[in-house]
Each structure stands twice: as C-alpha cells, then as structure tokens.
Coordinates of N, CA and C and ligand atoms in Angstrom, one line a residue:
M11 N 6.2 -24.9 -5.5 CA 5.5 -25.5 -5.0 C 5.6 -24.6 -3.1
R12 N 7.0 -24.4 -3.6 CA 6.7 -22.9 -1.9 C 6.5 -21.6 -1.9
R13 N 5.7 -21.6 -3.3 CA 5.2 -20.4 -4.0 C 4.0 -20.6 -3.4
R14 N 2.9 -21.9 -3.5 CA 1.9 -21.9 -4.1 C 1.6 -21.9 -1.8
R15 N 2.3 -22.9 -1.2 CA 1.8 -22.9 -0.1 C 2.0 -21.0 0.9
T16 N 3.5 -20.5 0.5 CA 3.5 -19.4 1.0 C 2.2 -18.5 0.6
Q17 N 1.4 -18.3 -0.5 CA 0.7 -17.7 -0.9 C -0.8 -18.5 0.8
D18 N -1.1 -19.1 0.2 CA -1.9 -19.6 0.8 C -2.0 -19.5 2.1
S19 N -1.1 -19.7 2.8 CA -0.4 -19.1 4.2 C -0.8 -17.2 4.7
L20 N -0.5 -16.8 3.2 CA -0.8 -15.3 3.3 C -2.7 -15.2 4.0
V21 N -2.9 -15.8 2.6 CA -4.7 -15.7 2.5 C -5.1 -16.6 3.8
T22 N -4.4 -17.7 4.3 CA -5.4 -17.7 5.6 C -5.6 -16.3 6.9
A23 N -4.0 -16.2 6.9 CA -3.4 -14.9 7.7 C -5.1 -13.6 8.3
A24 N -4.9 -13.4 6.3 CA -5.6 -12.8 6.1 C -7.3 -12.8 6.4
R25 N -7.0 -13.9 6.6 CA -9.1 -14.6 6.5 C -9.3 -14.3 8.2
R26 N -7.8 -14.7 8.4 CA -7.5 -14.5 10.3 C -7.8 -13.2 10.7
A27 N -7.9 -12.8 10.3 CA -7.4 -11.0 10.7 C -8.8 -10.3 9.5
G28 N -10.1 -10.8 9.5 CA -11.1 -10.3 9.6 C -11.2 -10.1 7.7
V29 N -10.3 -10.0 7.0 CA -10.4 -9.6 5.7 C -11.1 -10.8 5.4
T30 N -13.5 -10.7 4.6 CA -13.7 -11.5 3.7 C -14.1 -11.0 2.3
D31 N -13.6 -9.4 1.9 CA -13.0 -9.4 0.4 C -12.5 -10.3 -0.3
E32 N -13.6 -11.2 -0.9 CA -13.1 -12.2 -2.0 C -11.8 -11.8 -3.2
R33 N -12.0 -10.5 -3.5 CA -11.2 -9.8 -4.5 C -10.1 -10.6 -3.8
V34 N -9.8 -9.6 -2.5 CA -8.5 -8.9 -1.4 C -7.8 -10.7 -1.7
L35 N -8.8 -11.3 -1.2 CA -8.3 -12.3 -1.1 C -7.6 -13.0 -1.8
A36 N -8.2 -13.6 -3.2 CA -7.5 -13.6 -4.7 C -6.1 -13.1 -4.9
A37 N -6.4 -11.6 -5.1 CA -5.3 -11.8 -4.9 C -3.8 -11.7 -3.8
V38 N -4.2 -11.5 -3.1 CA -3.3 -12.5 -1.9 C -2.9 -13.5 -2.5
A39 N -3.2 -14.8 -2.7 CA -3.3 -15.7 -3.7 C -2.1 -15.5 -5.0
A40 N -2.9 -14.4 -5.6 CA -2.7 -14.7 -7.2 C -0.7 -13.9 -7.0
V41 N -0.4 -13.4 -5.9 CA 1.4 -12.5 -5.7 C 2.3 -13.3 -4.6
P42 N 2.9 -13.8 -5.1 CA 3.9 -14.2 -4.6 C 5.4 -13.3 -3.9
R43 N 5.1 -13.2 -2.5 CA 5.8 -12.1 -2.0 C 7.0 -13.0 -2.0
E44 N 7.7 -13.9 -1.8 CA 9.1 -13.9 -1.5 C 9.4 -13.3 -3.0
R45 N 9.2 -13.2 -4.2 CA 9.8 -11.9 -5.0 C 9.8 -11.0 -4.4
F46 N 9.1 -10.3 -3.6 CA 9.0 -8.6 -3.2 C 9.7 -8.9 -1.8
V47 N 10.5 -9.4 -1.6 CA 11.7 -9.4 -0.1 C 13.1 -8.9 -1.0
P48 N 13.5 -8.8 0.1 CA 15.3 -9.0 -0.4 C 16.1 -10.3 -0.4
P49 N 16.8 -10.2 -1.2 CA 17.6 -11.6 -1.7 C 17.4 -12.6 0.1
G50 N 17.2 -13.5 -0.1 CA 18.0 -14.7 1.7 C 16.5 -14.5 2.6
A51 N 15.6 -13.3 2.1 CA 14.4 -13.7 3.2 C 13.6 -14.0 2.2
E52 N 13.5 -14.4 1.4 CA 12.6 -15.6 0.9 C 11.4 -17.0 1.7
S53 N 12.6 -17.1 2.4 CA 11.9 -18.2 3.2 C 11.0 -17.6 4.7
E54 N 11.2 -16.5 4.8 CA 9.9 -15.5 5.9 C 8.8 -14.6 4.9
A55 N 8.8 -15.3 3.6 CA 7.8 -14.6 3.0 C 6.9 -15.2 4.0
A56 N 6.5 -16.6 3.7 CA 4.9 -17.4 4.0 C 4.6 -16.4 5.7
L57 N 5.4 -16.0 5.8 CA 5.6 -15.4 7.9 C 4.2 -14.5 7.6
D58 N 3.6 -13.6 8.6 CA 2.8 -13.0 8.3 C 3.3 -12.3 8.9
R59 N 4.7 -11.5 8.9 CA 5.1 -9.7 9.8 C 6.1 -9.4 8.0
P60 N 5.9 -8.3 9.0 CA 7.0 -7.5 8.4 C 8.1 -8.1 8.0
I61 N 8.7 -7.6 6.6 CA 10.4 -7.3 6.3 C 11.2 -6.5 6.4
V62 N 11.9 -6.7 7.0 CA 13.3 -5.2 6.3 C 13.7 -5.1 5.4
I63 N 13.6 -4.6 4.1 CA 14.2 -4.3 2.7 C 14.9 -3.7 2.7
G64 N 15.5 -2.7 3.7 CA 16.5 -1.5 3.5 C 16.1 -0.2 3.3
S65 N 17.4 0.5 3.1 CA 17.1 2.0 3.8 C 16.4 1.6 4.6
G66 N 16.4 1.1 5.7 CA 15.3 1.7 7.1 C 13.9 1.6 7.3
Q67 N 14.0 0.9 6.1 CA 12.3 0.5 5.4 C 11.9 -1.3 5.6
T68 N 10.8 -1.6 6.2 CA 10.3 -3.0 6.0 C 9.1 -2.9 5.0
T69 N 8.8 -4.3 4.8 CA 8.0 -4.6 4.0 C 6.0 -4.6 4.5
S70 N 4.8 -4.1 4.8 CA 3.9 -4.0 5.9 C 3.5 -6.1 6.1
Q71 N 3.2 -6.1 7.5 CA 2.3 -7.4 8.0 C 1.7 -7.6 6.3
P72 N 2.1 -8.9 6.1 CA 0.6 -9.1 4.4 C -0.4 -8.7 4.8
S73 N -0.7 -9.1 5.9 CA -2.8 -8.9 6.6 C -2.9 -8.1 6.9
L74 N -2.5 -7.7 7.5 CA -2.6 -5.7 7.7 C -2.6 -5.2 6.0
I75 N -1.8 -5.2 5.4 CA -2.1 -5.2 3.8 C -3.4 -5.2 3.3
A76 N -3.8 -6.6 4.1 CA -4.6 -7.0 2.7 C -6.2 -6.2 3.5
S77 N -5.5 -6.0 4.7 CA -6.9 -4.8 5.4 C -7.6 -4.2 5.1
M78 N -6.7 -3.4 4.9 CA -6.1 -2.0 3.7 C -6.5 -2.0 2.2
L79 N -6.4 -3.0 2.0 CA -6.2 -2.8 0.4 C -8.6 -3.3 0.8
A80 N -8.7 -3.6 1.8 CA -10.7 -4.2 1.3 C -10.9 -3.4 2.1
A81 N -10.2 -1.8 3.0 CA -11.2 -0.7 2.9 C -11.1 -0.1 2.7
L82 N -10.7 -0.3 1.1 CA -10.8 0.6 -0.1 C -11.4 0.4 -1.0
E83 N -12.2 -0.4 -0.5 CA -13.4 -1.4 -1.1 C -13.6 -1.1 -2.6
L84 N -12.4 -1.9 -3.7 CA -12.6 -1.4 -4.8 C -13.0 -2.3 -5.5
T85 N -13.7 -2.4 -7.0 CA -14.5 -3.1 -7.3 C -13.9 -3.6 -9.2
G86 N -12.7 -2.8 -9.4 CA -11.4 -2.9 -10.0 C -11.9 -2.2 -11.3
T87 N -12.2 -1.0 -10.8 CA -12.7 0.7 -12.3 C -11.8 1.0 -12.0
E88 N -11.4 1.5 -11.0 CA -10.4 1.9 -9.9 C -9.4 2.8 -10.8
R89 N -9.2 4.4 -9.7 CA -7.7 4.4 -10.5 C -7.4 5.0 -9.2
V90 N -5.7 4.4 -8.8 CA -4.9 4.3 -7.3 C -4.2 4.8 -7.1
L91 N -3.8 5.4 -6.2 CA -2.7 6.5 -5.9 C -2.6 5.3 -4.4
E92 N -1.3 4.9 -4.7 CA -0.6 4.6 -3.6 C 0.5 5.3 -2.7
I93 N 0.8 5.4 -1.4 CA 2.2 6.9 -1.0 C 2.9 5.1 0.2
G94 N 3.8 5.4 -1.2 CA 5.5 4.7 -0.5 C 4.7 2.6 -0.7
T95 N 5.5 3.2 -1.9 CA 5.6 1.3 -2.5 C 6.3 0.6 -3.2
G96 N 7.5 0.9 -1.6 CA 8.8 0.1 -0.1 C 9.1 -0.9 -2.2
F97 N 9.1 -2.3 -1.7 CA 10.0 -3.0 -2.7 C 8.1 -4.0 -4.0
G98 N 7.2 -3.4 -3.5 CA 6.1 -2.5 -4.6 C 5.5 -4.2 -4.1
Y99 N 5.3 -4.4 -2.5 CA 3.7 -5.8 -2.0 C 2.8 -5.3 -3.3
Q100 N 2.6 -4.7 -1.8 CA 1.2 -4.0 -1.8 C 1.3 -3.2 -3.4
T101 N 2.3 -2.8 -4.3 CA 1.6 -2.5 -5.3 C 0.6 -3.6 -5.9
A102 N 1.7 -5.0 -5.9 CA 1.2 -5.8 -6.8 C 0.1 -6.1 -6.4
L103 N 0.0 -6.2 -4.9 CA -1.7 -6.8 -4.9 C -2.9 -5.6 -6.1
L104 N -2.3 -4.1 -5.8 CA -3.6 -3.1 -6.4 C -3.6 -3.5 -7.7
A105 N -2.5 -4.2 -8.6 CA -2.7 -4.7 -9.6 C -3.5 -4.8 -9.7
H106 N -4.1 -6.1 -9.2 CA -5.7 -6.8 -8.9 C -6.5 -6.5 -9.0
L107 N -6.3 -5.6 -8.0 CA -7.7 -4.5 -7.5 C -8.4 -4.4 -8.2
A108 N -6.9 -3.1 -8.6 CA -8.1 -1.4 -9.3 C -7.6 -1.6 -11.3
A109 N -7.7 -0.5 -11.9 CA -7.8 -0.4 -13.1 C -6.6 0.3 -13.7
E110 N -6.2 1.1 -12.6 CA -4.6 1.9 -12.9 C -4.4 2.1 -11.6
V111 N -3.1 1.7 -11.7 CA -2.4 2.0 -10.1 C -1.1 3.0 -10.5
Y112 N -0.8 4.0 -9.8 CA -0.2 5.0 -9.9 C 0.7 4.8 -7.9
S113 N 1.7 4.8 -8.2 CA 2.9 4.6 -6.5 C 3.8 5.4 -6.8
I114 N 3.7 6.1 -5.0 CA 4.8 6.3 -5.6 C 5.3 6.7 -3.7
E115 N 7.1 6.3 -4.9 CA 8.2 6.9 -3.1 C 9.2 6.9 -3.6
R116 N 9.9 7.8 -2.0 CA 10.9 9.0 -1.9 C 12.5 8.9 -2.1
I117 N 12.2 7.4 -2.2 CA 13.7 6.8 -2.4 C 13.9 5.9 -3.8
A118 N 14.7 6.2 -3.9 CA 15.1 5.9 -6.4 C 15.1 4.4 -6.1
S119 N 15.7 4.1 -4.8 CA 16.4 2.2 -5.3 C 15.3 2.0 -4.9
L120 N 14.7 2.2 -4.1 CA 13.4 1.5 -3.5 C 12.3 1.2 -5.4
A121 N 12.0 1.8 -5.6 CA 10.9 2.1 -6.1 C 11.4 1.4 -7.8
E122 N 13.2 1.5 -8.5 CA 13.6 0.7 -9.5 C 13.3 -0.7 -9.0
R123 N 13.7 -0.9 -7.3 CA 13.9 -2.2 -7.1 C 12.3 -2.9 -7.1
A124 N 11.5 -2.1 -7.0 CA 9.7 -1.9 -7.3 C 9.2 -2.5 -7.7
R125 N 10.0 -1.3 -9.4 CA 9.4 -1.9 -10.8 C 10.2 -2.8 -11.4
E126 N 11.0 -3.9 -11.1 CA 12.1 -5.0 -11.4 C 11.1 -5.8 -10.9
H127 N 10.3 -5.8 -9.9 CA 9.7 -6.7 -9.1 C 8.6 -7.1 -9.3
L128 N 7.8 -6.1 -10.1 CA 6.2 -5.7 -11.2 C 6.3 -6.9 -12.5
A129 N 7.2 -6.1 -12.9 CA 8.5 -6.3 -14.3 C 8.2 -8.3 -14.4
A130 N 8.8 -8.3 -13.2 CA 9.6 -10.3 -13.5 C 8.0 -10.4 -12.6
C131 N 7.1 -10.3 -12.5 CA 6.1 -11.4 -11.8 C 5.2 -11.0 -13.6
G132 N 5.4 -10.3 -14.5 CA 4.4 -10.2 -15.4 C 3.8 -8.9 -15.3
I133 N 3.1 -8.0 -14.4 CA 2.3 -7.1 -13.8 C 2.3 -5.8 -14.2
E134 N 1.3 -5.4 -14.8 CA 1.8 -3.7 -16.2 C 0.2 -3.4 -15.8
G135 N 0.8 -2.3 -16.1 CA -0.6 -1.1 -15.5 C -0.3 -0.3 -14.5
V136 N 1.0 -0.7 -14.0 CA 1.1 0.4 -12.9 C 2.5 1.4 -13.0
E137 N 2.2 2.5 -12.0 CA 3.3 3.5 -13.1 C 4.1 3.7 -11.4
V138 N 5.4 3.6 -11.0 CA 6.3 3.5 -9.7 C 6.7 5.2 -10.3
V139 N 6.4 6.3 -9.8 CA 7.1 7.6 -10.0 C 7.9 7.8 -8.5
V140 N 8.8 8.1 -8.6 CA 10.0 9.2 -7.5 C 9.3 10.1 -7.5
G141 N 9.0 10.4 -6.0 CA 8.9 12.0 -5.6 C 8.1 11.2 -4.2
D142 N 7.6 13.0 -3.7 CA 7.3 13.0 -2.3 C 5.9 12.9 -1.9
G143 N 5.5 11.9 -1.6 CA 3.9 11.9 -1.3 C 3.2 12.6 -0.4
T144 N 4.1 13.1 -0.1 CA 2.8 14.3 0.7 C 2.4 15.3 0.0
R145 N 2.8 15.6 -1.0 CA 2.6 16.2 -2.6 C 1.5 15.4 -2.5
G146 N 0.9 14.5 -2.7 CA 0.3 13.2 -3.2 C 0.6 13.4 -5.6
L147 N 0.0 13.7 -6.2 CA 0.2 13.3 -7.1 C -0.3 14.0 -8.3
P148 N -0.1 15.4 -8.4 CA -1.5 15.9 -9.4 C -1.1 15.9 -10.5
D149 N -0.2 15.6 -10.7 CA -0.2 14.9 -12.8 C -0.8 13.8 -13.0
A150 N -1.9 12.8 -12.4 CA -1.8 11.4 -12.2 C -3.1 11.3 -12.0
A151 N -3.9 12.8 -10.8 CA -4.7 13.1 -10.3 C -6.3 13.4 -11.3
P152 N -7.4 13.7 -11.3 CA -8.0 12.5 -9.3 C -8.1 10.9 -9.9
F153 N -7.8 10.6 -8.5 CA -7.8 9.4 -7.7 C -9.1 9.3 -7.5
D154 N -9.6 7.1 -7.2 CA -10.7 7.6 -6.6 C -10.2 6.8 -5.8
A155 N -8.9 6.2 -5.3 CA -8.8 5.7 -3.6 C -7.5 6.1 -3.2
V156 N -6.1 6.2 -2.1 CA -5.7 6.5 -2.3 C -5.6 5.6 -0.9
V157 N -4.4 5.3 -0.8 CA -3.9 4.4 0.3 C -2.1 4.5 0.8
M158 N -2.1 5.1 2.0 CA -0.3 5.4 2.3 C -0.4 4.4 2.7
S159 N 1.0 3.9 3.3 CA 2.0 2.3 3.9 C 3.1 3.9 4.7
A160 N 3.1 5.1 4.7 CA 3.9 4.7 6.0 C 2.8 6.2 6.5
A161 N 3.4 6.3 8.2 CA 2.0 7.1 8.9 C 2.3 8.4 8.6
A162 N 1.9 8.6 9.5 CA 1.8 10.6 9.4 C 0.7 11.2 10.5
R163 N 1.1 12.4 11.2 CA 0.4 12.8 12.0 C -1.0 12.9 11.6
E164 N -1.7 13.7 10.0 CA -2.4 14.1 10.0 C -2.1 13.4 8.6
V165 N -3.2 13.5 7.2 CA -3.1 12.9 6.3 C -2.8 14.2 5.1
P166 N -1.6 14.1 5.1 CA -1.3 15.5 3.9 C -2.6 16.7 3.6
A167 N -2.2 17.6 3.6 CA -3.7 18.4 3.1 C -3.7 18.5 1.9
A168 N -2.7 17.8 0.7 CA -2.9 18.1 -0.7 C -4.0 17.6 -1.2
L169 N -3.9 15.7 -0.4 CA -4.4 14.7 -1.0 C -5.5 14.9 -1.3
A170 N -7.1 15.3 -0.3 CA -8.1 15.5 -0.2 C -8.4 16.1 -1.3
G171 N -8.0 17.1 -2.0 CA -8.3 17.8 -3.4 C -8.4 17.2 -4.6
Q172 N -7.0 16.0 -4.7 CA -6.7 15.1 -5.5 C -8.0 13.5 -6.1
V173 N -8.6 13.4 -4.9 CA -9.8 12.4 -5.0 C -10.8 12.8 -5.1
T174 N -11.4 11.7 -6.0 CA -13.0 12.4 -7.1 C -13.9 12.0 -6.2
E175 N -15.1 12.6 -5.7 CA -15.7 13.0 -4.7 C -16.3 10.7 -4.3
G176 N -16.3 11.3 -3.2 CA -17.4 9.6 -2.5 C -15.8 8.9 -2.6
G177 N -14.6 9.5 -3.2 CA -14.0 8.1 -3.4 C -13.6 7.7 -2.0
R178 N -11.8 7.0 -1.2 CA -11.4 6.4 -0.2 C -9.9 7.3 0.3
V179 N -9.5 7.1 1.4 CA -8.2 7.5 1.9 C -8.3 6.6 3.0
V180 N -7.1 5.7 3.0 CA -7.1 5.3 3.7 C -5.4 4.9 4.3
A181 N -5.0 5.1 5.7 CA -4.1 5.9 5.8 C -4.1 5.2 7.5
P182 N -1.9 4.9 7.7 CA -1.8 5.3 9.5 C -1.2 6.7 9.5
V183 N -2.4 6.7 10.7 CA -2.2 8.6 11.4 C -1.7 8.5 12.9
G184 N -1.7 9.3 13.4 CA -1.3 9.8 14.6 C 0.1 9.5 15.2
P185 N 0.5 9.9 16.8 CA 1.0 10.2 16.9 C 2.6 8.7 17.2
D186 N 4.3 8.9 16.6 CA 4.6 7.8 16.7 C 4.1 6.5 17.4
G187 N 4.0 5.1 17.1 CA 4.1 4.4 18.1 C 2.8 4.2 18.2
A188 N 1.4 5.1 18.2 CA 0.2 4.8 18.4 C -0.8 5.5 17.3
Q189 N 0.0 4.6 15.7 CA -1.2 5.0 14.9 C -2.4 4.0 14.9
T190 N -3.0 5.4 14.2 CA -4.8 4.2 13.9 C -4.6 3.9 12.4
V191 N -5.5 2.6 11.5 CA -5.4 3.0 9.8 C -6.7 3.1 10.5
V192 N -7.0 4.6 9.4 CA -8.3 5.6 9.5 C -9.0 5.5 7.9
R193 N -10.0 4.9 7.7 CA -10.7 5.5 6.3 C -11.1 6.7 6.0
Y194 N -10.8 7.5 5.5 CA -11.8 8.9 5.7 C -12.4 8.5 3.6
T195 N -14.2 9.0 4.5 CA -14.4 9.9 2.5 C -14.3 10.7 2.3
V196 N -13.9 11.1 0.8 CA -13.8 12.9 0.4 C -15.2 13.1 0.0
R197 N -16.2 14.0 0.3 CA -17.2 14.9 0.6 C -16.8 16.3 0.1
D198 N -17.3 17.2 -1.3 CA -16.6 18.7 -1.3 C -15.7 18.9 -1.3
G199 N -14.1 17.6 -1.4 CA -13.0 18.0 -1.8 C -12.7 17.6 0.0
R200 N -13.1 17.7 1.3 CA -12.4 17.1 2.4 C -12.5 16.1 2.3
L201 N -12.1 15.8 3.7 CA -11.6 14.3 4.0 C -12.6 14.4 5.5
Q202 N -14.0 13.4 5.0 CA -15.1 13.2 5.8 C -15.0 12.0 6.7
D203 N -16.2 11.8 7.3 CA -16.2 10.7 8.2 C -15.8 9.9 8.6
P204 N -13.9 10.1 9.0 CA -13.3 9.2 9.6 C -13.7 8.1 10.8
E205 N -13.8 6.5 10.0 CA -13.5 5.2 10.9 C -11.4 5.1 11.2
R206 N -12.1 4.7 12.0 CA -11.1 3.8 12.9 C -11.3 1.9 12.7
L207 N -9.5 1.6 11.8 CA -10.2 0.8 11.6 C -9.2 -0.4 12.7
S208 N -7.8 0.0 12.9 CA -7.1 -0.9 13.5 C -5.6 0.2 13.8
A209 N -5.1 -0.6 15.1 CA -3.6 0.2 15.7 C -2.7 -0.2 14.9
V210 N -1.3 0.0 14.7 CA -0.2 -0.5 13.9 C 0.7 0.4 14.3
R211 N 1.6 0.2 14.0 CA 3.3 1.0 14.0 C 3.7 0.4 12.4
F212 N 4.0 2.1 11.5 CA 4.3 2.2 11.0 C 5.7 3.0 10.3
V213 N 6.6 2.9 9.9 CA 7.6 3.7 9.6 C 6.8 5.1 8.7
P214 N 8.0 6.1 9.4 CA 6.7 7.6 8.8 C 7.4 8.2 7.3
L215 N 5.8 8.7 7.3 CA 5.7 9.4 6.0 C 7.1 10.4 6.4
I216 N 7.5 10.3 5.4 CA 9.0 11.6 5.8 C 8.7 12.8 4.6
A217 N 8.6 13.8 4.6 CA 8.1 15.2 3.6 C 9.0 15.5 3.9
D218 N 9.4 15.7 1.7 CA 11.2 16.6 1.4 C 11.5 18.3 2.3
E219 N 12.8 18.2 2.5 CA 12.5 19.7 3.2 C 12.2 21.0 1.5
P220 N 11.5 22.0 1.9 CA 11.1 22.8 0.7 C 12.2 22.8 0.2
G221 N 12.5 22.6 -1.6 CA 13.2 23.2 -2.5 C 14.0 22.3 -2.6
S222 N 14.1 20.9 -2.1 CA 14.9 19.8 -2.8 C 15.1 19.4 -3.6
G223 N 14.3 19.5 -4.2 CA 13.6 18.0 -6.0 C 12.2 18.8 -6.2
Ligands
LIG25 N1 3.7 0.1 1.3 C1 5.1 -1.4 0.8 C2 6.4 0.1 1.4 C3 6.0 0.1 3.2 S1 7.4 0.5 4.2 C4 5.0 -2.6 1.2 O1 4.2 -2.6 2.5 O2 5.3 -3.4 0.6 C5 6.6 2.6 3.8 C6 7.1 3.1 2.2 O3 6.7 4.7 2.5 C7 8.5 3.1 2.5 O4 9.2 2.9 1.4 C8 9.6 5.0 2.2 O5 10.4 5.2 1.9 C9 8.2 5.6 1.9 N2 7.7 6.5 1.9 C10 8.4 7.8 3.5 N3 7.8 8.9 3.5 C11 7.0 9.0 1.8 C12 6.7 10.3 0.8 N4 6.6 10.9 1.7 N5 6.9 9.8 -0.3 C13 6.9 8.6 -0.8 N6 7.1 7.7 0.0 C14 7.4 7.5 1.0

C-alpha cells in the first residue's frame, strides 16, 4: 500500500513541476523509490526531496529527475548513458524509457548498491559501470542521449563525440551553487543549441586524477 502511495505522490509532484511526457510519468508510477534509498529512509521516499545516500552523495529530487528525463524526449528505442548512478533510482526510470541503458558511477560501493536495487526490482537491460564519467563510456558509444546527474562547469569534452547526430545531452552546468540544467543537441559531433531548463544545485562531477585509474 505504502508503495503505491509513494509512486502516486511522486507522479503528482512531477506533474506539478511541469512534466507532461506520459512515458516519464508512467515510469515514475512504476518504480518503487523506497527501494532506492538507504535503510531507514524509506518513509522519506514519497517526499519530493533529495535523500542522502552516503559517501557524501544524494539521490536527487524526483520531480527534477523526471523533468531532466522528459527533456531527453526518449521514445523507447534509444541507447542512453547516465553519468552518476548513485543508488540507481534514475537508472531504473531510464530502464523503463529506453532500449539500452549504461550508467557510470565513480564510487564502487554506490554502483554495487545500485546493481542490487535494480536486480531486486527485476530491472534488466542496464549496465552499471564503475569509472569516471567525465571520459564518457567510449567502449559502449555511440549513445542517442546522455544525462548527467552531477554538475560540472561545462559538459566534459569527451561526451559530444560519443553521441549520435541529433542526440541529446541534458546536464546541470555552471559554477558551484548556480547551476542550470541545460539541454544540448549534438550536431557535427559538437554540443549545439543549448536550452536552459531550470536552476538547480547538484553535487559536483569529480574527475579522477590522471593516472589514478
Ligand atoms: N542519479 C542518481 C544519483 C545522483 S548523485 C539519483 O538521483 O538517484 C550523483 C552521483 O554522481 C554520485 O553518486 C557521484 O558519486 C557521481 N559522480 C560524480 N562525479 C562522477 C564522475 N566523474 N563519474 C561518474 N560518477 C560521478
């Protein structure tokens, strides 16, 4: 019972935030967020708020995640890269929205939790990789869409070359504390047509030091 109410309230929050993409709303209705939060935080899962997941990270506000995923305008046939898996909630939503999902997380313990959460929900067709997402995921490229869930001053240069012509990149960019979610369309291997979607505050995208892995 609790689960149904959790998902219903998150669908309401996403609608309030302006999400109209019915596929995204159906994904929010299908994924039990309380399975993607730390033990003891389940009762917070129905609230449209970020939740601390450990290792200094948070799982983002669900309505913001829904808005960012709506901005990708997925139809179900796409290969998608997510940068910053965290506990896997957004990954689970993506699994409902795209054909193939790759997700990269730099903290191995978070990636392991995310894999467990996804498996426990019976979600397949998702590959969670431990690594530095600032390099993209060249072995699995090209992608039709990329979503970053950690903020950077700019989208890492490596990504544009890993996206198909006409593909989309949605990312929080800008200086600390003043980031904006921007949607780019990739044309001629470059990020073009930036569209600013909303002002946000994200945990930072952290690149590995050269040579550390
Ligand atoms: N999308 C998830 C998690 C958001 S937290 C959700 O909302 O549920 C952002 C995540 O990005 C953190 O887990 C952090 O470890 C990860 N991250 C930060 N920099 C990264 C990088 N360079 N490569 C991969 N993951 C990164």
